Amino acid sequence: MKTRAAMDGNEWVLNGSKLYITSGEYAGVFVVWAVTDPDAPKGKGISCFLVESGTPGLVIGKAEKKMGQAGSVTNEVVFQDCRIPASALMGKLNDGFRIAVGELAGGRIGIAALALGVARAAMDAAKAYVKERQQFGKAIADMQGIQWMIADRETELEAARLLILQAAWLKEHGKPFVREASMAKLFASEAAQKATYTALQMHGGAGYIRDYPLERYARDARITTIYEGTSEIQRLIIAREVMKAV
């Protein structure tokens, strides 16, 4: 982390930048993590701040041109001698890493649900299509190959749904949920890749045409294995949490 916050009188001065901030140009307030003690051990000298939109020194960059999720704008946010009051510190000084870990875990449940929703839409479109598409005098939905594709993807999406609900229930009831959130995010986002690919395949050449929604679903689902922690990071978290109990 390169963004720094230094105390000057009764104000914090922020300098640095943050990439890929969702809805940056529409936000009314930003939750910002910055290094407040550069000499502290890694992860220990970070603090969390609340910065209101319109604060002098807070600059919102251009909207990124993304592969998918065009309905969700993504911006760079830059801090140039951005001054905020001492009261803008969220929580305790140098305790920001703990706050971040908790927030990221909760966010992963949301991304898992997003992935499931996109996958569900893709499969619903595919099932409707194969019931109408005729080959050799019958709907391709009646062909064993298509039925197996549907069965595999539907089973995976149901498993993803249950993992998401379990993680959400644990969080709602104040119980540990880091492992379950990562499991839900990993499984649901990877299942969404399979589901959107399979749904496009079931459409055949039509799935590659923008008149059908599959090309959008495939692009929108792709990012879910990346943000809020990549699939590889989720595997590290899961393994770490599992080994804690050994």
C-alpha positions as a printed NumPy array, in Angstrom:
array([[  0.   ,   0.   ,   0.   ],
       [  1.473,   3.326,  -1.127],
       [ -1.187,   5.83 ,  -0.056],
       [  0.034,   7.744,   3.014],
       [ -1.718,   9.753,   5.719],
       [  0.354,  12.133,   7.846],
       [ -0.805,  14.255,  10.767],
       [ -0.396,  18.033,  10.333],
       [ -1.763,  19.986,  13.269],
       [ -5.295,  18.77 ,  13.81 ],
       [ -5.684,  17.411,  10.274],
       [ -4.661,  14.328,   8.332],
       [ -3.051,  14.888,   4.939],
       [ -3.595,  12.099,   2.394],
       [ -1.417,  11.484,  -0.652],
       [ -1.642,   8.565,  -3.052],
       [ -4.138,   6.869,  -5.314],
       [ -6.55 ,   3.958,  -5.432],
       [ -7.306,   2.009,  -8.602],
       [-10.521,   0.315,  -9.742],
       [-12.923,   1.971,  -7.311],
       [-16.51 ,   0.943,  -7.983],
       [-18.908,   3.892,  -8.464],
       [-16.119,   6.339,  -7.602],
       [-17.708,   9.245,  -9.457],
       [-21.05 ,   8.715,  -7.714],
       [-19.864,   8.146,  -4.145],
       [-20.83 ,  10.595,  -1.417],
       [-18.214,   9.347,   1.022],
       [-15.098,   7.194,   0.613],
       [-13.703,   4.642,   3.048],
       [ -9.945,   5.   ,   2.595],
       [ -7.11 ,   2.888,   3.942],
       [ -3.694,   4.544,   4.177],
       [ -0.321,   3.907,   5.795],
       [  0.023,   5.988,   8.973],
       [  3.151,   4.303,  10.356],
       [  5.549,   3.322,   7.544],
       [  8.02 ,   1.867,  10.051],
       [  5.529,  -0.6  ,  11.548],
       [  5.609,  -4.3  ,  10.589],
       [  3.762,  -5.125,   7.382],
       [  0.003,  -4.776,   7.846],
       [  0.32 ,  -3.099,  11.254],
       [  0.708,   0.576,  10.367],
       [ -2.493,   1.053,   8.354],
       [ -5.445,   3.231,   9.382],
       [ -8.927,   3.75 ,   7.997],
       [-10.476,   7.138,   7.181],
       [-13.775,   8.571,   5.977],
       [-13.365,  11.149,   3.214],
       [-16.346,  13.076,   1.884],
       [-16.761,  13.616,  -1.839],
       [-15.83 ,  17.15 ,  -2.83 ],
       [-13.03 ,  17.447,  -0.291],
       [-10.223,  19.588,  -1.797],
       [ -7.403,  17.334,  -2.983],
       [ -9.737,  14.407,  -3.738],
       [ -9.67 ,  13.847,  -7.507],
       [-11.877,  11.342,  -9.354],
       [-10.278,   9.896, -12.477],
       [-11.935,   8.863, -15.719],
       [-14.306,   5.926, -15.938],
       [-12.453,   2.811, -17.079],
       [-13.513,   1.098, -20.303],
       [-14.099,  -2.437, -19.1  ],
       [-14.658,  -5.805, -20.707],
       [-17.958,  -6.235, -18.893],
       [-20.235,  -4.874, -16.16 ],
       [-20.742,  -1.669, -18.115],
       [-23.577,  -0.713, -15.779],
       [-21.121,  -0.354, -12.878],
       [-18.671,   2.509, -13.327],
       [-15.057,   2.065, -12.157],
       [-12.704,   4.985, -11.455],
       [ -9.257,   5.818, -10.145],
       [ -9.354,   7.972,  -7.   ],
       [ -6.363,  10.265,  -6.366],
       [ -5.419,  12.102,  -3.169],
       [ -3.281,  15.206,  -3.64 ],
       [ -2.545,  16.841,  -0.273],
       [ -6.113,  16.005,   0.667],
       [ -6.793,  17.417,   4.125],
       [ -9.375,  15.827,   6.422],
       [-10.117,  16.466,  10.112],
       [ -8.64 ,  14.3  ,  12.857],
       [-12.177,  13.061,  13.544],
       [-12.219,  11.402,  10.097],
       [-10.171,   8.525,  11.509],
       [-12.382,   5.42 ,  11.55 ],
       [-11.716,   3.152,  14.518],
       [ -8.326,   3.162,  16.198],
       [ -5.05 ,   4.455,  14.801],
       [ -3.047,   1.758,  12.969],
       [ -5.943,  -0.709,  13.284],
       [ -7.104,  -0.418,   9.685],
       [ -5.913,  -3.822,   8.534],
       [ -8.276,  -5.583,  10.932],
       [-11.177,  -3.47 ,   9.664],
       [-10.253,  -4.232,   6.048],
       [-10.144,  -7.988,   6.604],
       [-13.641,  -7.999,   8.066],
       [-15.076,  -5.829,   5.297],
       [-13.485,  -7.862,   2.515],
       [-14.908, -11.087,   3.907],
       [-18.393,  -9.604,   3.925],
       [-17.967,  -8.242,   0.417],
       [-17.088, -11.691,  -0.867],
       [-20.565, -12.922,   0.001],
       [-22.001, -10.162,  -2.169],
       [-19.739, -10.991,  -5.119],
       [-20.641, -14.675,  -4.782],
       [-24.321, -13.753,  -4.967],
       [-23.638, -11.536,  -7.993],
       [-21.844, -14.4  ,  -9.748],
       [-24.734, -16.735,  -8.997],
       [-27.242, -14.235, -10.372],
       [-25.385, -13.848, -13.661],
       [-24.985, -17.619, -13.975],
       [-28.647, -18.16 , -13.179],
       [-29.688, -15.687, -15.89 ],
       [-27.402, -17.409, -18.417],
       [-28.763, -20.86 , -17.673],
       [-32.368, -19.664, -17.706],
       [-31.809, -18.168, -21.153],
       [-30.139, -21.358, -22.359],
       [-32.904, -23.629, -21.081],
       [-35.532, -21.526, -22.847],
       [-33.489, -21.576, -26.058],
       [-32.903, -25.338, -26.194],
       [-36.613, -26.019, -25.689],
       [-37.332, -24.028, -28.867],
       [-34.317, -24.955, -31.01 ],
       [-35.122, -27.909, -33.277],
       [-32.685, -30.436, -34.73 ],
       [-33.519, -33.759, -36.383],
       [-37.196, -33.169, -35.816],
       [-37.088, -32.53 , -32.062],
       [-36.057, -29.921, -29.531],
       [-32.367, -30.155, -28.623],
       [-33.471, -30.065, -24.972],
       [-34.509, -33.704, -25.472],
       [-30.969, -34.748, -26.444],
       [-28.851, -36.475, -23.823],
       [-25.762, -34.311, -24.359],
       [-27.708, -31.115, -23.651],
       [-29.458, -32.7  , -20.664],
       [-26.142, -33.661, -19.081],
       [-24.832, -30.119, -19.545],
       [-27.917, -28.736, -17.84 ],
       [-27.744, -31.262, -14.995],
       [-24.1  , -30.534, -14.187],
       [-24.465, -26.751, -14.212],
       [-27.725, -26.741, -12.244],
       [-26.185, -28.965,  -9.561],
       [-23.188, -26.643,  -9.247],
       [-25.368, -23.532,  -9.035],
       [-27.519, -25.074,  -6.331],
       [-24.39 , -25.928,  -4.348],
       [-23.188, -22.327,  -4.826],
       [-26.518, -21.007,  -3.57 ],
       [-26.299, -23.061,  -0.39 ],
       [-22.694, -21.98 ,   0.267],
       [-23.726, -18.335,  -0.117],
       [-26.688, -18.715,   2.222],
       [-24.511, -20.433,   4.826],
       [-21.916, -17.641,   4.76 ],
       [-24.63 , -14.959,   4.903],
       [-26.36 , -16.68 ,   7.837],
       [-23.113, -16.89 ,   9.799],
       [-22.353, -13.213,   9.199],
       [-25.871, -12.127,  10.106],
       [-25.695, -14.04 ,  13.39 ],
       [-22.288, -12.657,  14.369],
       [-20.433, -15.944,  13.957],
       [-17.027, -16.485,  12.266],
       [-17.569, -16.557,   8.52 ],
       [-14.222, -15.814,   6.826],
       [-13.716, -19.377,   5.594],
       [-17.311, -19.808,   4.486],
       [-17.307, -16.462,   2.646],
       [-14.181, -17.422,   0.716],
       [-15.612, -20.845,  -0.076],
       [-18.818, -19.285,  -1.358],
       [-16.98 , -16.687,  -3.433],
       [-14.535, -19.212,  -4.897],
       [-17.146, -21.825,  -5.765],
       [-19.845, -19.448,  -7.026],
       [-17.524, -17.388,  -9.22 ],
       [-15.889, -20.473, -10.743],
       [-19.309, -22.083, -11.239],
       [-20.444, -18.913, -13.001],
       [-17.597, -19.261, -15.515],
       [-18.724, -22.801, -16.31 ],
       [-22.399, -21.859, -16.449],
       [-21.989, -18.895, -18.79 ],
       [-19.647, -20.883, -21.053],
       [-22.029, -23.844, -21.127],
       [-25.057, -21.625, -21.745],
       [-23.273, -19.952, -24.649],
       [-22.31 , -23.37 , -26.015],
       [-25.912, -24.519, -25.798],
       [-26.884, -21.553, -27.963],
       [-24.351, -22.552, -30.59 ],
       [-23.42 , -19.773, -32.998],
       [-26.358, -17.686, -31.797],
       [-24.699, -17.353, -28.403],
       [-21.833, -15.442, -29.992],
       [-24.203, -12.855, -31.473],
       [-25.037,  -9.728, -29.504],
       [-28.725, -10.119, -30.302],
       [-28.665, -12.785, -27.578],
       [-27.658, -11.996, -23.973],
       [-25.039, -14.73 , -23.558],
       [-22.031, -12.712, -24.689],
       [-22.847, -10.121, -22.035],
       [-23.337, -12.704, -19.288],
       [-19.981, -14.315, -20.136],
       [-18.203, -10.949, -19.936],
       [-19.974,  -9.88 , -16.752],
       [-19.25 , -13.147, -14.955],
       [-15.537, -13.114, -15.721],
       [-14.622, -10.39 , -13.236],
       [-16.174, -12.271, -10.298],
       [-13.138, -14.551, -10.097],
       [-10.897, -11.484,  -9.781],
       [-12.259,  -8.673,  -7.603],
       [-12.751,  -8.899,  -3.823],
       [ -9.808, -11.312,  -3.95 ],
       [ -8.955, -13.628,  -6.837],
       [ -9.801, -17.313,  -6.819],
       [ -6.169, -18.007,  -5.978],
       [ -6.347, -15.73 ,  -2.935],
       [ -9.573, -17.422,  -1.813],
       [ -7.811, -20.78 ,  -1.899],
       [ -5.029, -19.418,   0.303],
       [ -7.56 , -18.033,   2.799],
       [ -9.54 , -21.282,   2.881],
       [ -6.416, -23.368,   3.438],
       [ -5.224, -21.011,   6.185],
       [ -8.568, -21.092,   7.99 ],
       [ -8.868, -24.868,   7.686],
       [ -5.366, -25.426,   9.046],
       [ -6.084, -23.231,  12.063],
       [ -8.432, -25.949,  13.303],
       [ -5.851, -28.743,  12.983]])
